[in-house]
PDB file of C-alpha atoms in Angstrom:
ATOM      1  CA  UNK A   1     -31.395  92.126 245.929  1.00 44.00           C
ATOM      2  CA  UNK A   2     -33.819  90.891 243.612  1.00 48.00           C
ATOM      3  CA  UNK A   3     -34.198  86.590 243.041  1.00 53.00           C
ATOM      4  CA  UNK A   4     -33.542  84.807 240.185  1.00 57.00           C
ATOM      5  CA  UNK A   5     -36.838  83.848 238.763  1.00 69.00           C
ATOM      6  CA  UNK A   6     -36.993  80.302 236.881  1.00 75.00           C
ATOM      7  CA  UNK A   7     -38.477  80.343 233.125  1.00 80.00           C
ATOM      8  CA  UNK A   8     -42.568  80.081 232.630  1.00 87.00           C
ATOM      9  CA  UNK A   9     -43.615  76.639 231.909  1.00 87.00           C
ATOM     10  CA  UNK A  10     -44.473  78.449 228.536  1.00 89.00           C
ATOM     11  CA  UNK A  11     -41.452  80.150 227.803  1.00 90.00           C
ATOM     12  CA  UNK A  12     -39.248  76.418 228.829  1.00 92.00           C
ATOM     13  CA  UNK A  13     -41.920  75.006 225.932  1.00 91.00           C
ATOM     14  CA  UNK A  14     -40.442  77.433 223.196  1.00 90.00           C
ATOM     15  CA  UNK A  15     -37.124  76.580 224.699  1.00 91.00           C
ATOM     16  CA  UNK A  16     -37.491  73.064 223.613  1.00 92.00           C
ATOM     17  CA  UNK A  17     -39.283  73.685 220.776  1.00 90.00           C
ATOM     18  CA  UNK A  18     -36.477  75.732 220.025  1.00 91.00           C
ATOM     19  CA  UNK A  19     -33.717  72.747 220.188  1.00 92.00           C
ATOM     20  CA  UNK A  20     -36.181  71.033 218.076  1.00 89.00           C
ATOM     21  CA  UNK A  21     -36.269  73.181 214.880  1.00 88.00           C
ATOM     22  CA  UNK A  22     -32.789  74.512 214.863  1.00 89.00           C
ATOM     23  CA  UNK A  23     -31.667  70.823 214.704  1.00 88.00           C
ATOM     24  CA  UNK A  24     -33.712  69.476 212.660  1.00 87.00           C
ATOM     25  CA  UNK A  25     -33.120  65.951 214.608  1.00 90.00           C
ATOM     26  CA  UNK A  26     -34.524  62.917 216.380  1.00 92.00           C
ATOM     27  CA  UNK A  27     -33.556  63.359 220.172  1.00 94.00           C
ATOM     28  CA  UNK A  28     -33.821  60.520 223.378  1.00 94.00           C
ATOM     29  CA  UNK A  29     -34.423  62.201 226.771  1.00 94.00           C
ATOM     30  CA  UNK A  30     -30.917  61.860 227.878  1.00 95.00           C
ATOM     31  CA  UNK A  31     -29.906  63.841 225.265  1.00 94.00           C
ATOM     32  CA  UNK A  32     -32.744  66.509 225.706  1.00 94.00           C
ATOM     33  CA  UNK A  33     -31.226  66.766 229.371  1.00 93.00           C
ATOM     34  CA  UNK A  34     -27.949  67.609 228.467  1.00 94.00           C
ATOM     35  CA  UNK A  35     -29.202  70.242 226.098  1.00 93.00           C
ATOM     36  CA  UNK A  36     -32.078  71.857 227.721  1.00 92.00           C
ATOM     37  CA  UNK A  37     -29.687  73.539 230.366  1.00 92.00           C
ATOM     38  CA  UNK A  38     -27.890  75.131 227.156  1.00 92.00           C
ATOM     39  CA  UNK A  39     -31.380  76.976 226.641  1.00 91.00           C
ATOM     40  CA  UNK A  40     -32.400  77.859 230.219  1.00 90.00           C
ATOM     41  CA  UNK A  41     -34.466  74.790 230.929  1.00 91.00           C
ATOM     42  CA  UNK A  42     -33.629  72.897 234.285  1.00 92.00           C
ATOM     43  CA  UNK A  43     -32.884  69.524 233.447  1.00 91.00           C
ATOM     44  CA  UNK A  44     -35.528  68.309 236.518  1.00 93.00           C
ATOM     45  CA  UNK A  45     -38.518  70.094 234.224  1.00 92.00           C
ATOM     46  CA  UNK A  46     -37.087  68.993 230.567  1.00 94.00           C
ATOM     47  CA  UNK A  47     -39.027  65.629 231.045  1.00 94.00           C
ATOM     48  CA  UNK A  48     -42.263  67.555 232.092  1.00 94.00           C
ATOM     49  CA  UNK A  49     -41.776  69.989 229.550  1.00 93.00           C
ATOM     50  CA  UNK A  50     -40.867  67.923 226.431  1.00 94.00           C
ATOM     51  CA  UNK A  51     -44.203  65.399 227.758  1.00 94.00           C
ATOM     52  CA  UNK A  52     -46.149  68.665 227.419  1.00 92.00           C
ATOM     53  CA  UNK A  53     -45.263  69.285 223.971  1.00 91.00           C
ATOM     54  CA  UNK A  54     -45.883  65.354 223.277  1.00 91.00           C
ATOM     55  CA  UNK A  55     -49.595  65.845 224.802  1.00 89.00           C
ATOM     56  CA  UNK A  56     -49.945  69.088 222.612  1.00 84.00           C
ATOM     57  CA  UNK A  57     -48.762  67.361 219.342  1.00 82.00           C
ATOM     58  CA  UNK A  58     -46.062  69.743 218.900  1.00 86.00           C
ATOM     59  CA  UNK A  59     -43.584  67.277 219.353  1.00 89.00           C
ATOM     60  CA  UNK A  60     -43.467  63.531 217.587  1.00 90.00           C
ATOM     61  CA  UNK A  61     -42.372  60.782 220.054  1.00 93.00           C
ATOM     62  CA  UNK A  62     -42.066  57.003 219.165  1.00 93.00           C
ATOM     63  CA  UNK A  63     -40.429  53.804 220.810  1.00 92.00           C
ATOM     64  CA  UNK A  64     -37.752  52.122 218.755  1.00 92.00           C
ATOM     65  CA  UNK A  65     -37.473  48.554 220.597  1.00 92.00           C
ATOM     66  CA  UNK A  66     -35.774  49.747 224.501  1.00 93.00           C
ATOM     67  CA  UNK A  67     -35.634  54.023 223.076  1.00 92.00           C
ATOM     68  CA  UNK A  68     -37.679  56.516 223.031  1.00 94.00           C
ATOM     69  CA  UNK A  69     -37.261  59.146 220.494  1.00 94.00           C
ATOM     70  CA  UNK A  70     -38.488  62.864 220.251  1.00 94.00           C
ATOM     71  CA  UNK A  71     -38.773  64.701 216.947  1.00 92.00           C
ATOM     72  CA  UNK A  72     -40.636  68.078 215.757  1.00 88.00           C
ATOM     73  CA  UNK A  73     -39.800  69.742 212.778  1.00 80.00           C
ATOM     74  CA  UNK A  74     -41.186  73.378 211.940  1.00 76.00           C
ATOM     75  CA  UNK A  75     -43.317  72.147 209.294  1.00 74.00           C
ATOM     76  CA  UNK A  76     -45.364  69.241 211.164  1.00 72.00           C
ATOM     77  CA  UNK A  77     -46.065  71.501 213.825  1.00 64.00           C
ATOM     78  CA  UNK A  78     -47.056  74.281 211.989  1.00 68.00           C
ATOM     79  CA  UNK A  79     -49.290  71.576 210.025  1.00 67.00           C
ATOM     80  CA  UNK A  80     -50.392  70.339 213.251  1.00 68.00           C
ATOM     81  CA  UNK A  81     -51.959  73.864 214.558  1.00 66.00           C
ATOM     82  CA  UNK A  82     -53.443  74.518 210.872  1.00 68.00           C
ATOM     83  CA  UNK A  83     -55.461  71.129 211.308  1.00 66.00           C
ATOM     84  CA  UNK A  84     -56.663  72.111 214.787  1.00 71.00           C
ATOM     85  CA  UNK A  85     -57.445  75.465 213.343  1.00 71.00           C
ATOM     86  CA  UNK A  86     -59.637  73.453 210.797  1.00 75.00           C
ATOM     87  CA  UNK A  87     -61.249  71.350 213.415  1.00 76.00           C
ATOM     88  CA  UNK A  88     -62.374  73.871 215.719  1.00 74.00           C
ATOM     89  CA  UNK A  89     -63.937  75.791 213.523  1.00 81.00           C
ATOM     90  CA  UNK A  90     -66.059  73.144 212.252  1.00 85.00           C
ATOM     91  CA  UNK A  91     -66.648  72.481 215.973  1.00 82.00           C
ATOM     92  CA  UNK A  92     -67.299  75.984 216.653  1.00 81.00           C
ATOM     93  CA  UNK A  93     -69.923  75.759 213.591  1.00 90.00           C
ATOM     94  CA  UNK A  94     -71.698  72.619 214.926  1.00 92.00           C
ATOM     95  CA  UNK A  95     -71.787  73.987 218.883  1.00 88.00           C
ATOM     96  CA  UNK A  96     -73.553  77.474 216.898  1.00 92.00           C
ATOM     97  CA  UNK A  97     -76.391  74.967 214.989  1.00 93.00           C
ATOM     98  CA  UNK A  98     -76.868  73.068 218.241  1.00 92.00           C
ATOM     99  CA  UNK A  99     -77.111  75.852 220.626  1.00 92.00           C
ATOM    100  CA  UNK A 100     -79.902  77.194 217.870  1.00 94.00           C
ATOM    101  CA  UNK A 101     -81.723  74.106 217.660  1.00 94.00           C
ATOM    102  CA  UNK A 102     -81.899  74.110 221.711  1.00 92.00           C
ATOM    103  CA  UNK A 103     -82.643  77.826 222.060  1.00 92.00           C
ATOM    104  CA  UNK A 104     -85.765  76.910 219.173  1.00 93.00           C
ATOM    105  CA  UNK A 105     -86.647  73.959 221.147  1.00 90.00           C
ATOM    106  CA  UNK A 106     -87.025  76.082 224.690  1.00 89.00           C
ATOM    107  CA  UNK A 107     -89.336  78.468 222.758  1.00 88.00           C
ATOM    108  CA  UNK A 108     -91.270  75.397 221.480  1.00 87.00           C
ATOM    109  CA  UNK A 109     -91.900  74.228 225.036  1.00 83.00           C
ATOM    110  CA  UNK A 110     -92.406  77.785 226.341  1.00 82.00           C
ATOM    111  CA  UNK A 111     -95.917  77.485 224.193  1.00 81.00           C
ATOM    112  CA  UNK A 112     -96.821  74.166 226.195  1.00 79.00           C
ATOM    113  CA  UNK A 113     -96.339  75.032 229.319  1.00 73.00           C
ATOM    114  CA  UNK A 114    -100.057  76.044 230.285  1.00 72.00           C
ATOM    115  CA  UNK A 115    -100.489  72.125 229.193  1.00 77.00           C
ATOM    116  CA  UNK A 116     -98.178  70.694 231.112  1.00 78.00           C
ATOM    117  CA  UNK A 117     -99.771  67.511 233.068  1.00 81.00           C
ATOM    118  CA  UNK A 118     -97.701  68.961 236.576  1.00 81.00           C
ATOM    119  CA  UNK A 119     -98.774  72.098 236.259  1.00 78.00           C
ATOM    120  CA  UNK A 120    -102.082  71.229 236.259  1.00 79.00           C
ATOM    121  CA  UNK A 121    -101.628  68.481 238.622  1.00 86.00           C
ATOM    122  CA  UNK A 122    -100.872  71.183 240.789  1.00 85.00           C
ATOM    123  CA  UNK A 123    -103.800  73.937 240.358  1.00 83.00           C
ATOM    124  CA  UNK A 124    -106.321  70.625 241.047  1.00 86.00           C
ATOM    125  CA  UNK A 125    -104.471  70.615 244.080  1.00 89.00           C
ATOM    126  CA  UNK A 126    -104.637  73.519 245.347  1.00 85.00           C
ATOM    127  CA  UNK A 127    -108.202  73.577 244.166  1.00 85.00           C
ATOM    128  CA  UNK A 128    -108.667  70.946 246.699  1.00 85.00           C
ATOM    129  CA  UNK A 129    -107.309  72.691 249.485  1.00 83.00           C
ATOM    130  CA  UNK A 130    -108.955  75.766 249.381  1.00 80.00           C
ATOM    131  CA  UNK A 131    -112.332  73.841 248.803  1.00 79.00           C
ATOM    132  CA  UNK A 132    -111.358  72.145 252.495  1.00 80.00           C
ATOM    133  CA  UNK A 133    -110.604  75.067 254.068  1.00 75.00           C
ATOM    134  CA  UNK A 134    -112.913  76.267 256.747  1.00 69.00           C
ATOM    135  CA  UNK A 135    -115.789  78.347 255.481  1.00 66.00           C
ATOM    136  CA  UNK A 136    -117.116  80.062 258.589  1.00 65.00           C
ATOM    137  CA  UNK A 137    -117.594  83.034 256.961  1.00 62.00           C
ATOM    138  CA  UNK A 138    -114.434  85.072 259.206  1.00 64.00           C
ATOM    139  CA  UNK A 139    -111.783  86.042 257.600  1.00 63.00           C
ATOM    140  CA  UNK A 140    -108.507  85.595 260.356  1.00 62.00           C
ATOM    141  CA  UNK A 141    -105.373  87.844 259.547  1.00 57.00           C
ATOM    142  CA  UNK A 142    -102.127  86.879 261.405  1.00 59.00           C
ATOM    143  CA  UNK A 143     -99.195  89.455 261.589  1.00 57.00           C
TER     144      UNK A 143
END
């Protein structure tokens, strides 16, 4: 008696992406609806779905005056995660240099901090205090 489990939102994504490359063609959403059942995908979640791709750049989508078409061919997307490749490694690079810079910059202030105008703000303070304090020569413990 085991249920019928719907698709992953990542497997209905290959699904689509599927329709996409074995086509070769330019799509509207209507049409996307009628075929996404063909591959599994529930035509309520094809609209969710194919918007996920669109956010991901793995699928092309423009407006042609009133339609909306949705493209992806196997070479654009396979461009597409190449150049994201690209940029994340340079971003992965610059994050490294940065996260030096600020780990050489903490050591830097670690060196100052017997200087630091709070610090010895505070120790005058406290210099103060024990200056006011009652000098009657006893010495009162409290437990």
């Amino acid at each position: 008696m085991s249920e019928k489990r719907g698709l992953s939102l990542e497997d209905k994504r290959e699904k689509m992406l599927q329709i996409f490359y074995e086509s070769q063609d330019f799509f509207l959403l209507k049409e996307l609806e009628k075929l996404g059942p063909r591959k599994g995908v529930i035509t309520q979640s094809v609209k969710d779905v194919v918007e996920s791709l669109v956010d991901d750049d793995l699928v092309s989508k423009d407006k042609i005056r009133t339609s909306v078409y949705f493209w992806s061919l196997p070479s654009c997307a396979g461009n597409q995660l190449r150049n994201e490749t690209d940029e994340r490694e340079e971003a992965l690079t610059e994050l490294k240099a940065i996260e030096q810079k600020y780990n050489m910059l903490k050591d830097e202030m670690g060196q100052y901090v017997d200087n630091d105008p709070a610090a010895f703000e505070a120790m005058k303070e406290a210099i103060e205090v024990a200056h006011a304090a009652p000098t009657d020569g006893q010495i009162t413990f409290s437990f």
